[in-house]
PDB file of C-alpha atoms and ligand atoms in Angstrom:
ATOM      1  CA  MET A 698     -72.423 -61.023-337.121  1.00 89.00           C
ATOM      2  CA  LEU A 699     -71.488 -61.135-340.791  1.00 91.00           C
ATOM      3  CA  SER A 700     -74.563 -60.201-342.846  1.00 93.00           C
ATOM      4  CA  LEU A 701     -75.613 -61.732-346.103  1.00 91.00           C
ATOM      5  CA  ASN A 702     -76.833 -59.344-348.702  1.00 88.00           C
ATOM      6  CA  LEU A 703     -79.236 -60.070-351.461  1.00 88.00           C
ATOM      7  CA  THR A 704     -77.417 -60.365-354.776  1.00 83.00           C
ATOM      8  CA  VAL A 705     -79.183 -58.003-357.120  1.00 83.00           C
ATOM      9  CA  PRO A 706     -79.206 -59.131-360.794  1.00 86.00           C
ATOM     10  CA  PRO A 707     -77.117 -56.609-362.793  1.00 87.00           C
ATOM     11  CA  ASP A 708     -79.290 -56.562-365.876  1.00 91.00           C
ATOM     12  CA  ARG A 709     -82.876 -56.776-364.576  1.00 93.00           C
ATOM     13  CA  PRO A 710     -84.983 -55.998-361.494  1.00 95.00           C
ATOM     14  CA  LEU A 711     -84.782 -58.219-358.411  1.00 96.00           C
ATOM     15  CA  ALA A 712     -87.806 -60.452-358.794  1.00 97.00           C
ATOM     16  CA  VAL A 713     -89.815 -61.301-355.672  1.00 98.00           C
ATOM     17  CA  LEU A 714     -92.827 -63.507-355.191  1.00 98.00           C
ATOM     18  CA  ALA A 715     -94.862 -62.699-352.060  1.00 98.00           C
ATOM     19  CA  VAL A 716     -97.463 -65.302-351.078  1.00 98.00           C
ATOM     20  CA  GLY A 717    -100.191 -65.083-348.521  1.00 98.00           C
ATOM     21  CA  ALA A 718    -103.012 -67.446-347.580  1.00 98.00           C
ATOM     22  CA  HIS A 719    -105.117 -64.515-346.406  1.00 98.00           C
ATOM     23  CA  PRO A 720    -105.095 -60.762-346.990  1.00 97.00           C
ATOM     24  CA  ASP A 721    -102.788 -59.252-344.296  1.00 97.00           C
ATOM     25  CA  ASP A 722    -100.509 -62.360-343.929  1.00 98.00           C
ATOM     26  CA  ILE A 723     -97.727 -60.938-346.136  1.00 98.00           C
ATOM     27  CA  GLU A 724     -97.791 -57.527-344.434  1.00 98.00           C
ATOM     28  CA  ILE A 725     -97.864 -58.871-340.870  1.00 98.00           C
ATOM     29  CA  GLY A 726     -95.130 -61.346-341.606  1.00 98.00           C
ATOM     30  CA  ALA A 727     -92.840 -59.371-343.864  1.00 98.00           C
ATOM     31  CA  GLY A 728     -94.242 -55.790-344.206  1.00 98.00           C
ATOM     32  CA  GLY A 729     -91.151 -54.187-342.796  1.00 98.00           C
ATOM     33  CA  THR A 730     -88.862 -56.234-345.042  1.00 98.00           C
ATOM     34  CA  LEU A 731     -90.979 -55.182-348.084  1.00 98.00           C
ATOM     35  CA  LEU A 732     -90.856 -51.537-347.031  1.00 98.00           C
ATOM     36  CA  GLY A 733     -87.095 -51.799-346.689  1.00 97.00           C
ATOM     37  CA  MET A 734     -86.641 -53.427-350.073  1.00 96.00           C
ATOM     38  CA  ALA A 735     -88.897 -50.946-351.766  1.00 96.00           C
ATOM     39  CA  GLU A 736     -86.692 -48.194-350.347  1.00 95.00           C
ATOM     40  CA  SER A 737     -83.300 -49.691-350.942  1.00 92.00           C
ATOM     41  CA  GLN A 738     -83.597 -51.699-354.143  1.00 89.00           C
ATOM     42  CA  PRO A 739     -83.093 -49.533-357.235  1.00 85.00           C
ATOM     43  CA  SER A 740     -85.183 -51.886-359.282  1.00 93.00           C
ATOM     44  CA  LEU A 741     -87.723 -54.250-357.772  1.00 96.00           C
ATOM     45  CA  ARG A 742     -90.402 -56.406-359.280  1.00 97.00           C
ATOM     46  CA  VAL A 743     -92.915 -58.111-357.026  1.00 98.00           C
ATOM     47  CA  HIS A 744     -95.682 -60.603-357.791  1.00 98.00           C
ATOM     48  CA  TYR A 745     -98.215 -60.558-355.008  1.00 98.00           C
ATOM     49  CA  LEU A 746    -100.328 -63.670-354.614  1.00 98.00           C
ATOM     50  CA  VAL A 747    -103.083 -64.048-352.054  1.00 98.00           C
ATOM     51  CA  VAL A 748    -105.051 -67.240-352.094  1.00 98.00           C
ATOM     52  CA  THR A 749    -108.236 -66.580-350.106  1.00 98.00           C
ATOM     53  CA  GLY A 750    -110.342 -63.479-349.531  1.00 97.00           C
ATOM     54  CA  SER A 751    -113.839 -62.031-349.831  1.00 97.00           C
ATOM     55  CA  PRO A 752    -114.215 -59.034-352.226  1.00 97.00           C
ATOM     56  CA  ASP A 753    -113.874 -56.598-349.300  1.00 97.00           C
ATOM     57  CA  ARG A 754    -110.698 -58.227-348.037  1.00 97.00           C
ATOM     58  CA  GLN A 755    -109.266 -58.404-351.555  1.00 97.00           C
ATOM     59  CA  LEU A 756    -109.678 -54.670-351.771  1.00 98.00           C
ATOM     60  CA  GLU A 757    -107.666 -54.344-348.559  1.00 98.00           C
ATOM     61  CA  ALA A 758    -104.953 -56.611-349.918  1.00 98.00           C
ATOM     62  CA  ARG A 759    -104.708 -54.598-353.180  1.00 98.00           C
ATOM     63  CA  HIS A 760    -104.403 -51.383-351.305  1.00 98.00           C
ATOM     64  CA  ALA A 761    -101.827 -52.795-348.872  1.00 98.00           C
ATOM     65  CA  ALA A 762     -99.619 -54.149-351.706  1.00 98.00           C
ATOM     66  CA  SER A 763     -99.244 -50.658-353.236  1.00 97.00           C
ATOM     67  CA  GLU A 764     -98.748 -49.053-349.783  1.00 98.00           C
ATOM     68  CA  PHE A 765     -96.037 -51.520-348.699  1.00 98.00           C
ATOM     69  CA  LEU A 766     -94.251 -51.519-352.050  1.00 98.00           C
ATOM     70  CA  PRO A 767     -94.188 -47.905-353.288  1.00 96.00           C
ATOM     71  CA  GLY A 768     -92.237 -47.595-356.548  1.00 94.00           C
ATOM     72  CA  ALA A 769     -92.011 -51.324-357.182  1.00 96.00           C
ATOM     73  CA  GLU A 770     -93.146 -52.920-360.432  1.00 97.00           C
ATOM     74  CA  LEU A 771     -96.148 -54.701-358.933  1.00 98.00           C
ATOM     75  CA  SER A 772     -98.442 -57.462-360.221  1.00 98.00           C
ATOM     76  CA  ILE A 773    -101.291 -58.548-357.930  1.00 98.00           C
ATOM     77  CA  GLU A 774    -103.112 -61.857-358.115  1.00 98.00           C
ATOM     78  CA  LEU A 775    -106.005 -62.445-355.764  1.00 98.00           C
ATOM     79  CA  HIS A 776    -108.083 -65.630-355.390  1.00 98.00           C
ATOM     80  CA  ASP A 777    -111.070 -66.570-353.329  1.00 98.00           C
ATOM     81  CA  LEU A 778    -110.498 -70.126-352.210  1.00 98.00           C
ATOM     82  CA  PRO A 779    -112.328 -70.896-348.932  1.00 97.00           C
ATOM     83  CA  GLU A 780    -110.554 -69.662-345.840  1.00 96.00           C
ATOM     84  CA  GLY A 781    -109.597 -72.397-343.425  1.00 97.00           C
ATOM     85  CA  ARG A 782    -110.053 -75.096-346.090  1.00 98.00           C
ATOM     86  CA  LEU A 783    -106.810 -75.008-348.070  1.00 98.00           C
ATOM     87  CA  PRO A 784    -105.661 -78.578-347.040  1.00 98.00           C
ATOM     88  CA  ALA A 785    -108.759 -79.854-348.855  1.00 98.00           C
ATOM     89  CA  ARG A 786    -107.904 -77.698-351.836  1.00 98.00           C
ATOM     90  CA  TRP A 787    -104.262 -78.904-352.052  1.00 98.00           C
ATOM     91  CA  GLY A 788    -104.382 -79.543-355.793  1.00 98.00           C
ATOM     92  CA  ARG A 789    -105.936 -76.156-356.522  1.00 98.00           C
ATOM     93  CA  VAL A 790    -103.299 -74.364-354.517  1.00 98.00           C
ATOM     94  CA  LYS A 791    -100.579 -76.329-356.353  1.00 98.00           C
ATOM     95  CA  ASP A 792    -102.237 -75.342-359.664  1.00 98.00           C
ATOM     96  CA  LEU A 793    -102.143 -71.688-358.694  1.00 98.00           C
ATOM     97  CA  LEU A 794     -98.523 -71.769-357.784  1.00 98.00           C
ATOM     98  CA  GLU A 795     -97.610 -73.719-360.891  1.00 98.00           C
ATOM     99  CA  ASP A 796     -99.449 -71.147-363.035  1.00 98.00           C
ATOM    100  CA  VAL A 797     -97.246 -68.480-361.476  1.00 98.00           C
ATOM    101  CA  ALA A 798     -94.111 -70.520-362.058  1.00 98.00           C
ATOM    102  CA  HIS A 799     -94.878 -70.845-365.784  1.00 97.00           C
ATOM    103  CA  SER A 800     -94.732 -67.129-366.279  1.00 95.00           C
ATOM    104  CA  TYR A 801     -92.594 -65.762-363.488  1.00 97.00           C
ATOM    105  CA  ALA A 802     -89.148 -66.662-362.230  1.00 95.00           C
ATOM    106  CA  PRO A 803     -88.652 -65.101-358.791  1.00 97.00           C
ATOM    107  CA  ASP A 804     -85.216 -64.742-357.260  1.00 96.00           C
ATOM    108  CA  LEU A 805     -86.718 -64.558-353.779  1.00 97.00           C
ATOM    109  CA  ILE A 806     -89.967 -66.001-352.377  1.00 98.00           C
ATOM    110  CA  ILE A 807     -91.565 -64.591-349.193  1.00 98.00           C
ATOM    111  CA  ALA A 808     -94.248 -66.970-347.894  1.00 98.00           C
ATOM    112  CA  PRO A 809     -95.650 -68.589-344.764  1.00 98.00           C
ATOM    113  CA  GLN A 810     -93.234 -70.785-342.765  1.00 97.00           C
ATOM    114  CA  PRO A 811     -93.763 -74.575-342.765  1.00 96.00           C
ATOM    115  CA  HIS A 812     -94.332 -74.958-339.025  1.00 96.00           C
ATOM    116  CA  ASP A 813     -97.160 -72.449-338.891  1.00 97.00           C
ATOM    117  CA  ALA A 814    -100.158 -73.826-336.840  1.00 97.00           C
ATOM    118  CA  HIS A 815    -102.714 -72.425-339.232  1.00 98.00           C
ATOM    119  CA  GLN A 816    -103.610 -75.044-341.767  1.00 98.00           C
ATOM    120  CA  ASP A 817    -103.886 -72.573-344.646  1.00 98.00           C
ATOM    121  CA  HIS A 818    -100.484 -71.083-344.060  1.00 98.00           C
ATOM    122  CA  ARG A 819     -98.933 -74.501-343.620  1.00 98.00           C
ATOM    123  CA  THR A 820    -100.437 -75.900-346.803  1.00 98.00           C
ATOM    124  CA  ILE A 821     -98.895 -73.113-348.896  1.00 98.00           C
ATOM    125  CA  ALA A 822     -95.525 -73.619-347.201  1.00 98.00           C
ATOM    126  CA  GLU A 823     -95.745 -77.387-347.903  1.00 98.00           C
ATOM    127  CA  ILE A 824     -96.484 -76.997-351.612  1.00 98.00           C
ATOM    128  CA  LEU A 825     -94.110 -74.118-352.422  1.00 98.00           C
ATOM    129  CA  PRO A 826     -90.863 -76.184-352.570  1.00 96.00           C
ATOM    130  CA  THR A 827     -92.556 -78.782-354.779  1.00 97.00           C
ATOM    131  CA  VAL A 828     -93.096 -76.032-357.382  1.00 98.00           C
ATOM    132  CA  PHE A 829     -90.242 -73.601-356.970  1.00 97.00           C
ATOM    133  CA  ARG A 830     -86.953 -75.611-356.932  1.00 94.00           C
ATOM    134  CA  ASP A 831     -84.289 -72.995-357.378  1.00 92.00           C
ATOM    135  CA  GLN A 832     -85.287 -70.019-355.217  1.00 95.00           C
ATOM    136  CA  LEU A 833     -84.251 -68.492-351.918  1.00 96.00           C
ATOM    137  CA  THR A 834     -87.492 -68.969-349.851  1.00 98.00           C
ATOM    138  CA  LEU A 835     -88.027 -67.043-346.618  1.00 98.00           C
ATOM    139  CA  GLY A 836     -90.841 -68.264-344.350  1.00 98.00           C
ATOM    140  CA  TYR A 837     -92.434 -65.460-342.327  1.00 98.00           C
ATOM    141  CA  GLU A 838     -94.099 -65.780-338.944  1.00 97.00           C
ATOM    142  CA  ILE A 839     -97.536 -64.630-337.862  1.00 97.00           C
ATOM    143  CA  PRO A 840     -98.234 -64.203-334.177  1.00 96.00           C
ATOM    144  CA  LYS A 841    -101.424 -65.979-333.161  1.00 95.00           C
ATOM    145  CA  TRP A 842    -103.449 -67.667-330.422  1.00 95.00           C
ATOM    146  CA  ASP A 843    -101.692 -71.029-331.064  1.00 95.00           C
ATOM    147  CA  GLY A 844     -98.290 -69.666-329.873  1.00 94.00           C
ATOM    148  CA  ASP A 845     -96.374 -71.064-332.784  1.00 94.00           C
ATOM    149  CA  VAL A 846     -93.641 -68.541-333.192  1.00 90.00           C
ATOM    150  CA  GLY A 847     -90.478 -70.626-333.271  1.00 89.00           C
ATOM    151  CA  ARG A 848     -86.778 -70.489-333.827  1.00 95.00           C
ATOM    152  CA  PRO A 849     -86.041 -68.593-337.050  1.00 97.00           C
ATOM    153  CA  ALA A 850     -82.861 -68.813-339.086  1.00 95.00           C
ATOM    154  CA  MET A 851     -82.846 -65.456-340.815  1.00 97.00           C
ATOM    155  CA  TYR A 852     -83.357 -61.927-339.510  1.00 98.00           C
ATOM    156  CA  ALA A 853     -84.138 -58.734-341.447  1.00 98.00           C
ATOM    157  CA  PRO A 854     -83.339 -55.782-339.090  1.00 98.00           C
ATOM    158  CA  MET A 855     -85.746 -52.908-339.022  1.00 97.00           C
ATOM    159  CA  SER A 856     -85.249 -49.295-337.849  1.00 97.00           C
ATOM    160  CA  ALA A 857     -87.699 -47.704-335.412  1.00 97.00           C
ATOM    161  CA  ASP A 858     -89.032 -45.639-338.334  1.00 98.00           C
ATOM    162  CA  THR A 859     -89.706 -48.753-340.391  1.00 98.00           C
ATOM    163  CA  VAL A 860     -91.566 -50.604-337.660  1.00 98.00           C
ATOM    164  CA  ARG A 861     -93.616 -47.471-336.960  1.00 98.00           C
ATOM    165  CA  ARG A 862     -94.529 -47.243-340.601  1.00 98.00           C
ATOM    166  CA  LYS A 863     -95.328 -50.911-340.811  1.00 98.00           C
ATOM    167  CA  VAL A 864     -97.757 -50.773-337.870  1.00 98.00           C
ATOM    168  CA  GLU A 865     -99.302 -47.556-339.184  1.00 98.00           C
ATOM    169  CA  LEU A 866     -99.937 -49.164-342.575  1.00 98.00           C
ATOM    170  CA  LEU A 867    -101.348 -52.373-341.043  1.00 98.00           C
ATOM    171  CA  HIS A 868    -103.942 -50.287-339.243  1.00 98.00           C
ATOM    172  CA  LYS A 869    -104.675 -48.120-342.251  1.00 98.00           C
ATOM    173  CA  CYS A 870    -104.961 -50.911-344.834  1.00 98.00           C
ATOM    174  CA  PHE A 871    -106.769 -53.655-342.855  1.00 97.00           C
ATOM    175  CA  THR A 872    -109.611 -51.905-341.174  1.00 97.00           C
ATOM    176  CA  SER A 873    -111.716 -55.076-341.219  1.00 95.00           C
ATOM    177  CA  GLN A 874    -109.342 -56.614-338.628  1.00 94.00           C
ATOM    178  CA  HIS A 875    -109.379 -53.838-336.021  1.00 95.00           C
ATOM    179  CA  ALA A 876    -111.869 -55.618-333.816  1.00 93.00           C
ATOM    180  CA  ARG A 877    -109.781 -58.763-333.421  1.00 94.00           C
ATOM    181  CA  ASP A 878    -108.469 -59.071-329.906  1.00 93.00           C
ATOM    182  CA  TRP A 879    -104.872 -59.824-331.141  1.00 93.00           C
ATOM    183  CA  TRP A 880    -104.766 -56.864-333.519  1.00 96.00           C
ATOM    184  CA  ASP A 881    -102.802 -54.237-331.696  1.00 94.00           C
ATOM    185  CA  ASP A 882     -99.600 -52.247-331.742  1.00 96.00           C
ATOM    186  CA  GLU A 883     -98.065 -54.146-328.888  1.00 97.00           C
ATOM    187  CA  VAL A 884     -98.318 -57.530-330.551  1.00 97.00           C
ATOM    188  CA  PHE A 885     -96.751 -56.284-333.774  1.00 98.00           C
ATOM    189  CA  ARG A 886     -94.140 -54.148-332.090  1.00 98.00           C
ATOM    190  CA  GLY A 887     -93.408 -56.654-329.295  1.00 98.00           C
ATOM    191  CA  LEU A 888     -92.582 -59.479-331.697  1.00 98.00           C
ATOM    192  CA  ALA A 889     -90.454 -57.049-333.831  1.00 98.00           C
ATOM    193  CA  ARG A 890     -88.525 -55.906-330.718  1.00 98.00           C
ATOM    194  CA  LEU A 891     -87.930 -59.504-329.566  1.00 98.00           C
ATOM    195  CA  ARG A 892     -86.631 -60.519-333.005  1.00 98.00           C
ATOM    196  CA  GLY A 893     -84.567 -57.313-333.059  1.00 98.00           C
ATOM    197  CA  MET A 894     -83.020 -58.208-329.716  1.00 98.00           C
ATOM    198  CA  GLU A 895     -82.101 -61.659-331.137  1.00 98.00           C
ATOM    199  CA  CYS A 896     -80.097 -60.067-333.994  1.00 97.00           C
ATOM    200  CA  ARG A 897     -78.808 -57.029-332.123  1.00 97.00           C
ATOM    201  CA  ALA A 898     -81.029 -54.511-333.986  1.00 97.00           C
ATOM    202  CA  PRO A 899     -83.683 -52.171-332.785  1.00 97.00           C
ATOM    203  CA  TYR A 900     -86.390 -54.300-334.377  1.00 98.00           C
ATOM    204  CA  ALA A 901     -86.527 -57.110-336.920  1.00 98.00           C
ATOM    205  CA  GLU A 902     -88.656 -59.520-338.859  1.00 98.00           C
ATOM    206  CA  ALA A 903     -87.508 -63.132-338.710  1.00 98.00           C
ATOM    207  CA  PHE A 904     -87.796 -65.987-341.208  1.00 98.00           C
ATOM    208  CA  THR A 905     -87.261 -69.667-341.559  1.00 98.00           C
ATOM    209  CA  CYS A 906     -85.021 -70.775-344.415  1.00 97.00           C
ATOM    210  CA  ALA A 907     -84.680 -74.388-345.472  1.00 92.00           C
ATOM    211  CA  LYS A 908     -81.870 -73.812-347.931  1.00 93.00           C
ATOM    212  CA  SER A 909     -79.544 -71.079-349.078  1.00 94.00           C
ATOM    213  CA  VAL A 910     -76.333 -70.788-350.997  1.00 91.00           C
ATOM    214  CA  ILE A 911     -73.175 -68.914-349.941  1.00 90.00           C
ATOM    215  CA  LEU A 912     -70.712 -67.905-352.549  1.00 87.00           C
ATOM    216  CA  ALA A 913     -67.289 -68.380-351.125  1.00 85.00           C
ATOM    217  CA  GLN A 914     -65.830 -67.611-354.542  1.00 82.00           C
ATOM    218  CA  PRO A 915     -67.369 -66.095-357.677  1.00 76.00           C
ATOM    219  CA  ALA A 916     -70.075 -68.250-359.266  1.00 72.00           C
ATOM    220  CA  ASP A 917     -68.969 -70.387-362.224  1.00 69.00           C
ATOM    221  CA  PRO A 918     -71.007 -69.083-365.216  1.00 60.00           C
ATOM    222  CA  THR A 919     -70.661 -72.415-367.004  1.00 61.00           C
ATOM    223  CA  THR A 920     -72.684 -74.233-364.275  1.00 57.00           C
ATOM    224  CA  VAL A 921     -75.556 -76.054-365.842  1.00 55.00           C
ATOM    225  CA  ARG A 922     -78.783 -75.851-363.908  1.00 56.00           C
ATOM    226  CA  VAL A 923     -81.154 -78.726-364.227  1.00 53.00           C
ATOM    227  CA  ARG A 924     -84.792 -78.155-363.425  1.00 55.00           C
ATOM    228  CA  GLU A 925     -86.315 -81.119-361.600  1.00 58.00           C
ATOM    229  CA  PRO A 926     -89.741 -82.404-362.604  1.00 53.00           C
ATOM    230  CA  GLN A 927     -92.681 -81.109-360.662  1.00 56.00           C
TER     231      GLN A 927
HETATM  232 ZN1   ZN B 424    -103.401 -65.925-342.375  1.00 53.04          ZN
END
C-alpha cells in the first residue's frame, strides 16, 4: 500500500502535541510511534499534556516523556483534574487545551480516539477538534475491559525492536500499574501484532483520523487560511 509520510517543515522542528487523560495513556496508545519519530525526525518538538494524575503518577509521566522522546525538544504540562470525572469538567478541559493553543501551533496532534469507552479519554477527543482546527489529529487506542478497540484508519508500523523497547519502557516507567490485571506484555504485544498484521508489518500502532489532506500537486503558497472561531 502507498504510504503517506509526514511532511517535515523545512525551516523549523516538526511540532507535535501529545495529549493524555491519564499518565500512561500516551505511551500505551502511541509509545512506539513516539519512539520512531524521536529516532527518525532530525528536529522534533513535542508538547506533552496530561490532564489528570496524583503527584506520584505525574512523576511517572514526566519520566516516561523523556524516555519515549530521547533527543526531542520537550515541554511537559501536567494537571491534576479528578480521574474519571472529566465530563463534569468539560469547561476546564477546554480551557487547558485553549491555553495550549494560544502559545503552541502543533503540526500533528496525538490524542485519545473519539469512540473510546472511557469517559475521560472520550471527553478530550470530543473537545480537541473544537480548539485545534487545522491540525492532523491521530486518535490512539487503549486496550481495556470494555473491549472498545475498533476499526482504525491509520497505521504506524513498528519493528520488533521498537515494540520490545516500548513494552520495556512501559514496565520501567509505570511501576504503579504493574498490579493491574490487564498490564502485561501479551496485551501490549498482542494488539501491536494484530495491528501489524492489518498493515502487513511485524507490529503497528493504529489510529483514527477524522480528516487529512493529500497533496496531489504542490501546495499553493498563496492559499489564505482562515481560522474559525472557537
Ligand atoms: Zn487513560
